mmCIF file of N, CA and C in Angstrom:
data_model
loop_
_atom_site.group_PDB
_atom_site.id
_atom_site.type_symbol
_atom_site.label_atom_id
_atom_site.label_comp_id
_atom_site.label_asym_id
_atom_site.label_seq_id
_atom_site.Cartn_x
_atom_site.Cartn_y
_atom_site.Cartn_z
ATOM 1 N N MET E 1 53.319 -0.522 -89.767
ATOM 2 C CA MET E 1 53.528 0.233 -88.542
ATOM 3 C C MET E 1 52.165 0.709 -88.028
ATOM 4 N N THR E 2 51.948 0.524 -86.767
ATOM 5 C CA THR E 2 50.689 0.935 -86.154
ATOM 6 C C THR E 2 50.961 2.091 -85.208
ATOM 7 N N GLY E 3 50.172 3.121 -85.337
ATOM 8 C CA GLY E 3 50.329 4.282 -84.456
ATOM 9 C C GLY E 3 49.061 4.510 -83.667
ATOM 10 N N PRO E 4 49.087 5.469 -82.781
ATOM 11 C CA PRO E 4 47.927 5.742 -81.930
ATOM 12 C C PRO E 4 46.662 6.031 -82.726
ATOM 13 N N ALA E 5 46.776 6.702 -83.869
ATOM 14 C CA ALA E 5 45.591 7.047 -84.649
ATOM 15 C C ALA E 5 44.946 5.817 -85.277
ATOM 16 N N GLU E 6 45.714 4.750 -85.450
ATOM 17 C CA GLU E 6 45.193 3.547 -86.079
ATOM 18 C C GLU E 6 44.679 2.528 -85.073
ATOM 19 N N THR E 7 44.962 2.746 -83.812
ATOM 20 C CA THR E 7 44.567 1.807 -82.772
ATOM 21 C C THR E 7 43.319 2.331 -82.067
ATOM 22 N N PRO E 8 42.256 1.525 -81.989
ATOM 23 C CA PRO E 8 41.060 1.997 -81.277
ATOM 24 C C PRO E 8 41.369 2.271 -79.812
ATOM 25 N N ALA E 9 40.714 3.260 -79.282
ATOM 26 C CA ALA E 9 40.924 3.617 -77.874
ATOM 27 C C ALA E 9 40.202 2.641 -76.971
ATOM 28 N N HIS E 10 40.914 2.110 -75.997
ATOM 29 C CA HIS E 10 40.344 1.228 -74.992
ATOM 30 C C HIS E 10 40.769 1.745 -73.629
ATOM 31 N N PRO E 11 39.819 1.927 -72.719
ATOM 32 C CA PRO E 11 40.229 2.399 -71.392
ATOM 33 C C PRO E 11 41.139 1.391 -70.701
ATOM 34 N N THR E 12 42.089 1.903 -69.960
ATOM 35 C CA THR E 12 42.955 1.053 -69.162
ATOM 36 C C THR E 12 42.779 1.441 -67.709
ATOM 37 N N THR E 13 43.436 0.739 -66.837
ATOM 38 C CA THR E 13 43.282 1.039 -65.415
ATOM 39 C C THR E 13 43.866 2.393 -65.061
ATOM 40 N N THR E 14 44.690 2.960 -65.914
ATOM 41 C CA THR E 14 45.277 4.260 -65.614
ATOM 42 C C THR E 14 44.458 5.414 -66.185
ATOM 43 N N GLU E 15 43.481 5.128 -67.012
ATOM 44 C CA GLU E 15 42.665 6.186 -67.599
ATOM 45 C C GLU E 15 41.493 6.519 -66.693
ATOM 46 N N ASP E 16 41.006 7.739 -66.850
ATOM 47 C CA ASP E 16 39.848 8.190 -66.086
ATOM 48 C C ASP E 16 38.569 7.704 -66.755
ATOM 49 N N VAL E 17 37.936 6.708 -66.190
ATOM 50 C CA VAL E 17 36.645 6.231 -66.681
ATOM 51 C C VAL E 17 35.692 6.232 -65.499
ATOM 52 N N PRO E 18 34.405 6.475 -65.750
ATOM 53 C CA PRO E 18 33.458 6.489 -64.637
ATOM 54 C C PRO E 18 33.453 5.153 -63.901
ATOM 55 N N SER E 19 33.463 5.236 -62.592
ATOM 56 C CA SER E 19 33.362 4.028 -61.785
ATOM 57 C C SER E 19 32.739 4.398 -60.450
ATOM 58 N N THR E 20 32.231 3.403 -59.795
ATOM 59 C CA THR E 20 31.667 3.619 -58.468
ATOM 60 C C THR E 20 32.748 3.325 -57.436
ATOM 61 N N PRO E 21 32.645 3.910 -56.258
ATOM 62 C CA PRO E 21 33.609 3.566 -55.203
ATOM 63 C C PRO E 21 33.546 2.065 -54.906
ATOM 64 N N GLY E 22 34.650 1.501 -54.455
ATOM 65 C CA GLY E 22 34.729 0.061 -54.207
ATOM 66 C C GLY E 22 33.653 -0.459 -53.272
ATOM 67 N N TRP E 23 33.292 0.307 -52.251
ATOM 68 C CA TRP E 23 32.288 -0.158 -51.301
ATOM 69 C C TRP E 23 30.926 -0.338 -51.967
ATOM 70 N N VAL E 24 30.654 0.419 -53.050
ATOM 71 C CA VAL E 24 29.360 0.310 -53.726
ATOM 72 C C VAL E 24 29.205 -1.076 -54.338
ATOM 73 N N GLU E 25 30.244 -1.541 -55.002
ATOM 74 C CA GLU E 25 30.165 -2.859 -55.638
ATOM 75 C C GLU E 25 29.881 -3.946 -54.604
ATOM 76 N N GLY E 26 30.542 -3.870 -53.452
ATOM 77 C CA GLY E 26 30.299 -4.850 -52.393
ATOM 78 C C GLY E 26 28.875 -4.794 -51.874
ATOM 79 N N SER E 27 28.346 -3.599 -51.716
ATOM 80 C CA SER E 27 26.969 -3.439 -51.235
ATOM 81 C C SER E 27 25.958 -3.938 -52.260
ATOM 82 N N VAL E 28 26.220 -3.647 -53.532
ATOM 83 C CA VAL E 28 25.329 -4.126 -54.601
ATOM 84 C C VAL E 28 25.408 -5.644 -54.694
ATOM 85 N N GLU E 29 26.606 -6.185 -54.562
ATOM 86 C CA GLU E 29 26.786 -7.643 -54.593
ATOM 87 C C GLU E 29 25.997 -8.304 -53.466
ATOM 88 N N ALA E 30 26.036 -7.703 -52.271
ATOM 89 C CA ALA E 30 25.284 -8.244 -51.138
ATOM 90 C C ALA E 30 23.785 -8.207 -51.411
ATOM 91 N N ALA E 31 23.309 -7.151 -52.039
ATOM 92 C CA ALA E 31 21.883 -7.066 -52.392
ATOM 93 C C ALA E 31 21.519 -8.145 -53.410
ATOM 94 N N PHE E 32 22.358 -8.328 -54.417
ATOM 95 C CA PHE E 32 22.094 -9.348 -55.439
ATOM 96 C C PHE E 32 22.109 -10.753 -54.848
ATOM 97 N N ALA E 33 22.896 -10.967 -53.808
ATOM 98 C CA ALA E 33 22.971 -12.286 -53.178
ATOM 99 C C ALA E 33 21.640 -12.684 -52.544
ATOM 100 N N THR E 34 20.759 -11.729 -52.303
ATOM 101 C CA THR E 34 19.460 -12.024 -51.702
ATOM 102 C C THR E 34 18.415 -12.440 -52.734
ATOM 103 N N LEU E 35 18.746 -12.301 -54.013
ATOM 104 C CA LEU E 35 17.786 -12.668 -55.062
ATOM 105 C C LEU E 35 17.626 -14.186 -55.140
ATOM 106 N N PRO E 36 16.435 -14.636 -55.565
ATOM 107 C CA PRO E 36 16.197 -16.080 -55.683
ATOM 108 C C PRO E 36 16.798 -16.702 -56.946
ATOM 109 N N CYS E 37 17.655 -15.959 -57.654
ATOM 110 C CA CYS E 37 18.277 -16.487 -58.869
ATOM 111 C C CYS E 37 19.688 -15.936 -58.974
ATOM 112 N N SER E 38 20.480 -16.562 -59.835
ATOM 113 C CA SER E 38 21.849 -16.107 -60.086
ATOM 114 C C SER E 38 22.231 -16.596 -61.476
ATOM 115 N N GLY E 39 23.454 -16.370 -61.851
ATOM 116 C CA GLY E 39 23.925 -16.845 -63.148
ATOM 117 C C GLY E 39 24.401 -15.719 -64.025
ATOM 118 N N PRO E 40 24.826 -16.060 -65.225
ATOM 119 C CA PRO E 40 25.405 -15.066 -66.130
ATOM 120 C C PRO E 40 24.444 -13.921 -66.478
ATOM 121 N N GLY E 41 23.184 -14.237 -66.661
ATOM 122 C CA GLY E 41 22.210 -13.198 -66.999
ATOM 123 C C GLY E 41 22.053 -12.183 -65.886
ATOM 124 N N VAL E 42 22.051 -12.664 -64.655
ATOM 125 C CA VAL E 42 21.931 -11.773 -63.500
ATOM 126 C C VAL E 42 23.204 -10.936 -63.365
ATOM 127 N N MET E 43 24.346 -11.535 -63.647
ATOM 128 C CA MET E 43 25.612 -10.801 -63.562
ATOM 129 C C MET E 43 25.673 -9.690 -64.606
ATOM 130 N N VAL E 44 25.142 -9.939 -65.777
ATOM 131 C CA VAL E 44 25.100 -8.906 -66.820
ATOM 132 C C VAL E 44 24.247 -7.733 -66.333
ATOM 133 N N LEU E 45 23.118 -8.034 -65.716
ATOM 134 C CA LEU E 45 22.242 -6.976 -65.208
ATOM 135 C C LEU E 45 22.906 -6.232 -64.049
ATOM 136 N N ARG E 46 23.598 -6.951 -63.187
ATOM 137 C CA ARG E 46 24.319 -6.319 -62.070
ATOM 138 C C ARG E 46 25.365 -5.350 -62.601
ATOM 139 N N ASN E 47 26.133 -5.796 -63.573
ATOM 140 C CA ASN E 47 27.173 -4.949 -64.147
ATOM 141 C C ASN E 47 26.587 -3.723 -64.840
ATOM 142 N N ALA E 48 25.467 -3.917 -65.535
ATOM 143 C CA ALA E 48 24.811 -2.790 -66.198
ATOM 144 C C ALA E 48 24.316 -1.770 -65.173
ATOM 145 N N TYR E 49 23.792 -2.255 -64.056
ATOM 146 C CA TYR E 49 23.336 -1.372 -62.986
ATOM 147 C C TYR E 49 24.512 -0.581 -62.402
ATOM 148 N N LEU E 50 25.624 -1.259 -62.118
ATOM 149 C CA LEU E 50 26.808 -0.574 -61.593
ATOM 150 C C LEU E 50 27.319 0.472 -62.587
ATOM 151 N N ASP E 51 27.318 0.127 -63.871
ATOM 152 C CA ASP E 51 27.734 1.094 -64.902
ATOM 153 C C ASP E 51 26.804 2.296 -64.922
ATOM 154 N N CYS E 52 25.517 2.034 -64.794
ATOM 155 C CA CYS E 52 24.536 3.116 -64.781
ATOM 156 C C CYS E 52 24.787 4.045 -63.599
ATOM 157 N N LEU E 53 25.031 3.478 -62.424
ATOM 158 C CA LEU E 53 25.320 4.299 -61.241
ATOM 159 C C LEU E 53 26.592 5.119 -61.455
ATOM 160 N N ALA E 54 27.614 4.494 -62.036
ATOM 161 C CA ALA E 54 28.886 5.177 -62.258
ATOM 162 C C ALA E 54 28.745 6.331 -63.242
ATOM 163 N N ASN E 55 27.841 6.190 -64.193
ATOM 164 C CA ASN E 55 27.661 7.212 -65.219
ATOM 165 C C ASN E 55 26.577 8.223 -64.890
ATOM 166 N N ALA E 56 25.983 8.118 -63.708
ATOM 167 C CA ALA E 56 24.935 9.069 -63.317
ATOM 168 C C ALA E 56 25.546 10.466 -63.265
ATOM 169 N N PRO E 57 24.964 11.395 -64.026
ATOM 170 C CA PRO E 57 25.520 12.757 -64.040
ATOM 171 C C PRO E 57 25.431 13.410 -62.669
ATOM 172 N N ARG E 58 26.508 13.999 -62.243
ATOM 173 C CA ARG E 58 26.541 14.664 -60.934
ATOM 174 C C ARG E 58 25.911 16.057 -61.005
ATOM 175 N N THR E 59 25.619 16.523 -62.217
ATOM 176 C CA THR E 59 25.084 17.875 -62.365
ATOM 177 C C THR E 59 23.569 17.925 -62.233
ATOM 178 N N GLU E 60 22.917 16.795 -62.364
ATOM 179 C CA GLU E 60 21.464 16.765 -62.222
ATOM 180 C C GLU E 60 21.106 16.115 -60.891
ATOM 181 N N ASP E 61 19.844 15.968 -60.661
ATOM 182 C CA ASP E 61 19.382 15.343 -59.424
ATOM 183 C C ASP E 61 19.875 13.893 -59.386
ATOM 184 N N LEU E 62 20.825 13.631 -58.515
ATOM 185 C CA LEU E 62 21.433 12.304 -58.431
ATOM 186 C C LEU E 62 20.406 11.241 -58.070
ATOM 187 N N ASP E 63 19.459 11.591 -57.208
ATOM 188 C CA ASP E 63 18.426 10.624 -56.826
ATOM 189 C C ASP E 63 17.580 10.215 -58.025
ATOM 190 N N ALA E 64 17.276 11.157 -58.904
ATOM 191 C CA ALA E 64 16.497 10.836 -60.113
ATOM 192 C C ALA E 64 17.296 9.916 -61.030
ATOM 193 N N ALA E 65 18.592 10.165 -61.148
ATOM 194 C CA ALA E 65 19.440 9.311 -61.982
ATOM 195 C C ALA E 65 19.508 7.901 -61.404
ATOM 196 N N HIS E 66 19.667 7.804 -60.084
ATOM 197 C CA HIS E 66 19.687 6.486 -59.433
ATOM 198 C C HIS E 66 18.361 5.767 -59.620
ATOM 199 N N ASP E 67 17.276 6.519 -59.524
ATOM 200 C CA ASP E 67 15.947 5.930 -59.699
ATOM 201 C C ASP E 67 15.810 5.319 -61.094
ATOM 202 N N ARG E 68 16.298 6.013 -62.110
ATOM 203 C CA ARG E 68 16.233 5.476 -63.479
ATOM 204 C C ARG E 68 17.046 4.184 -63.592
ATOM 205 N N CYS E 69 18.224 4.163 -62.979
ATOM 206 C CA CYS E 69 19.059 2.952 -63.012
ATOM 207 C C CYS E 69 18.337 1.786 -62.344
ATOM 208 N N ARG E 70 17.783 2.046 -61.159
ATOM 209 C CA ARG E 70 17.107 1.000 -60.386
ATOM 210 C C ARG E 70 15.870 0.494 -61.115
ATOM 211 N N GLN E 71 15.062 1.401 -61.645
ATOM 212 C CA GLN E 71 13.837 0.981 -62.323
ATOM 213 C C GLN E 71 14.138 0.137 -63.562
ATOM 214 N N ALA E 72 15.180 0.507 -64.303
ATOM 215 C CA ALA E 72 15.566 -0.292 -65.475
ATOM 216 C C ALA E 72 16.007 -1.687 -65.046
ATOM 217 N N LEU E 73 16.766 -1.765 -63.957
ATOM 218 C CA LEU E 73 17.212 -3.061 -63.443
ATOM 219 C C LEU E 73 16.038 -3.911 -63.000
ATOM 220 N N LEU E 74 15.129 -3.328 -62.232
ATOM 221 C CA LEU E 74 13.975 -4.091 -61.737
ATOM 222 C C LEU E 74 13.109 -4.602 -62.882
ATOM 223 N N LYS E 75 12.907 -3.761 -63.879
ATOM 224 C CA LYS E 75 12.113 -4.170 -65.042
ATOM 225 C C LYS E 75 12.786 -5.341 -65.764
ATOM 226 N N ALA E 76 14.103 -5.265 -65.925
ATOM 227 C CA ALA E 76 14.834 -6.342 -66.599
ATOM 228 C C ALA E 76 14.804 -7.630 -65.771
ATOM 229 N N LEU E 77 14.951 -7.519 -64.452
ATOM 230 C CA LEU E 77 14.895 -8.716 -63.604
ATOM 231 C C LEU E 77 13.523 -9.375 -63.665
ATOM 232 N N ALA E 78 12.477 -8.583 -63.677
ATOM 233 C CA ALA E 78 11.123 -9.146 -63.760
ATOM 234 C C ALA E 78 10.904 -9.836 -65.105
ATOM 235 N N ALA E 79 11.356 -9.202 -66.175
ATOM 236 C CA ALA E 79 11.126 -9.736 -67.514
ATOM 237 C C ALA E 79 12.024 -10.938 -67.831
ATOM 238 N N ARG E 80 13.294 -10.834 -67.537
ATOM 239 C CA ARG E 80 14.251 -11.863 -67.938
ATOM 240 C C ARG E 80 14.384 -13.000 -66.931
ATOM 241 N N GLU E 81 14.324 -12.665 -65.653
ATOM 242 C CA GLU E 81 14.568 -13.670 -64.615
ATOM 243 C C GLU E 81 13.281 -14.107 -63.913
ATOM 244 N N LYS E 82 12.171 -13.469 -64.272
ATOM 245 C CA LYS E 82 10.841 -13.824 -63.724
ATOM 246 C C LYS E 82 10.794 -13.740 -62.200
ATOM 247 N N ILE E 83 11.439 -12.726 -61.648
ATOM 248 C CA ILE E 83 11.415 -12.527 -60.201
ATOM 249 C C ILE E 83 10.074 -11.903 -59.823
ATOM 250 N N GLY E 84 9.453 -12.441 -58.804
ATOM 251 C CA GLY E 84 8.137 -11.991 -58.374
ATOM 252 C C GLY E 84 8.162 -10.639 -57.684
ATOM 253 N N PRO E 85 6.976 -10.022 -57.557
ATOM 254 C CA PRO E 85 6.864 -8.674 -56.992
ATOM 255 C C PRO E 85 7.380 -8.541 -55.557
ATOM 256 N N GLU E 86 7.136 -9.536 -54.715
ATOM 257 C CA GLU E 86 7.591 -9.435 -53.319
ATOM 258 C C GLU E 86 9.113 -9.443 -53.225
ATOM 259 N N ALA E 87 9.738 -10.346 -53.951
ATOM 260 C CA ALA E 87 11.200 -10.418 -53.952
ATOM 261 C C ALA E 87 11.800 -9.153 -54.561
ATOM 262 N N LEU E 88 11.159 -8.632 -55.614
ATOM 263 C CA LEU E 88 11.641 -7.405 -56.239
ATOM 264 C C LEU E 88 11.541 -6.222 -55.290
ATOM 265 N N ARG E 89 10.467 -6.141 -54.540
ATOM 266 C CA ARG E 89 10.285 -5.010 -53.619
ATOM 267 C C ARG E 89 11.346 -5.053 -52.503
ATOM 268 N N ALA E 90 11.623 -6.228 -51.967
ATOM 269 C CA ALA E 90 12.654 -6.361 -50.932
ATOM 270 C C ALA E 90 14.024 -5.992 -51.508
ATOM 271 N N PHE E 91 14.285 -6.428 -52.726
ATOM 272 C CA PHE E 91 15.534 -6.116 -53.401
ATOM 273 C C PHE E 91 15.641 -4.614 -53.664
ATOM 274 N N GLU E 92 14.542 -4.015 -54.107
ATOM 275 C CA GLU E 92 14.520 -2.576 -54.381
ATOM 276 C C GLU E 92 14.857 -1.779 -53.119
ATOM 277 N N THR E 93 14.329 -2.209 -51.984
ATOM 278 C CA THR E 93 14.611 -1.533 -50.716
ATOM 279 C C THR E 93 16.112 -1.556 -50.418
ATOM 280 N N ARG E 94 16.762 -2.676 -50.688
ATOM 281 C CA ARG E 94 18.208 -2.782 -50.464
ATOM 282 C C ARG E 94 18.973 -1.842 -51.396
ATOM 283 N N LEU E 95 18.552 -1.791 -52.669
ATOM 284 C CA LEU E 95 19.215 -0.905 -53.628
ATOM 285 C C LEU E 95 19.018 0.557 -53.246
ATOM 286 N N GLU E 96 17.823 0.902 -52.790
ATOM 287 C CA GLU E 96 17.552 2.287 -52.381
ATOM 288 C C GLU E 96 18.483 2.691 -51.237
ATOM 289 N N ALA E 97 18.768 1.775 -50.336
ATOM 290 C CA ALA E 97 19.675 2.064 -49.225
ATOM 291 C C ALA E 97 21.093 2.326 -49.740
ATOM 292 N N VAL E 98 21.541 1.535 -50.706
ATOM 293 C CA VAL E 98 22.864 1.740 -51.300
ATOM 294 C C VAL E 98 22.910 3.100 -51.990
ATOM 295 N N GLU E 99 21.875 3.411 -52.758
ATOM 296 C CA GLU E 99 21.822 4.678 -53.486
ATOM 297 C C GLU E 99 21.793 5.870 -52.528
ATOM 298 N N ALA E 100 21.076 5.743 -51.431
ATOM 299 C CA ALA E 100 21.034 6.811 -50.433
ATOM 300 C C ALA E 100 22.425 7.023 -49.835
ATOM 301 N N GLU E 101 23.140 5.960 -49.608
ATOM 302 C CA GLU E 101 24.502 6.059 -49.070
ATOM 303 C C GLU E 101 25.426 6.741 -50.071
ATOM 304 N N ILE E 102 25.278 6.410 -51.361
ATOM 305 C CA ILE E 102 26.084 7.073 -52.405
ATOM 306 C C ILE E 102 25.829 8.574 -52.368
ATOM 307 N N SER E 103 24.561 8.958 -52.340
ATOM 308 C CA SER E 103 24.191 10.377 -52.311
ATOM 309 C C SER E 103 24.738 11.075 -51.080
ATOM 310 N N ALA E 104 24.693 10.399 -49.950
ATOM 311 C CA ALA E 104 25.167 10.990 -48.696
ATOM 312 C C ALA E 104 26.686 11.195 -48.699
ATOM 313 N N ARG E 105 27.403 10.348 -49.419
ATOM 314 C CA ARG E 105 28.878 10.440 -49.416
ATOM 315 C C ARG E 105 29.434 11.375 -50.472
ATOM 316 N N ILE E 106 28.575 11.863 -51.367
ATOM 317 C CA ILE E 106 29.072 12.751 -52.441
ATOM 318 C C ILE E 106 29.105 14.180 -51.952
#
């Protein structure tokens, strides 16, 4: 017999887990579409960035939290996907716009 104490907890769609509003994912997806690369590795980084935004503490400076998420993403894209500085800067500008919109709507 298996009971709740023996079953590991897994979030479901009915549980409260951090997430970004639906429009954020679409905006981030549009920004990622401008990158000169794609594939599973880029999708992993995109998902990690969205998770980071969703978990940004609302009690501290939200802009600082977003900045940490963005900088980690840019560093990973440069290292893993070899994206050049010009493409990264244009991409960063798009992400900053999304982050500013998140801050404005909270």
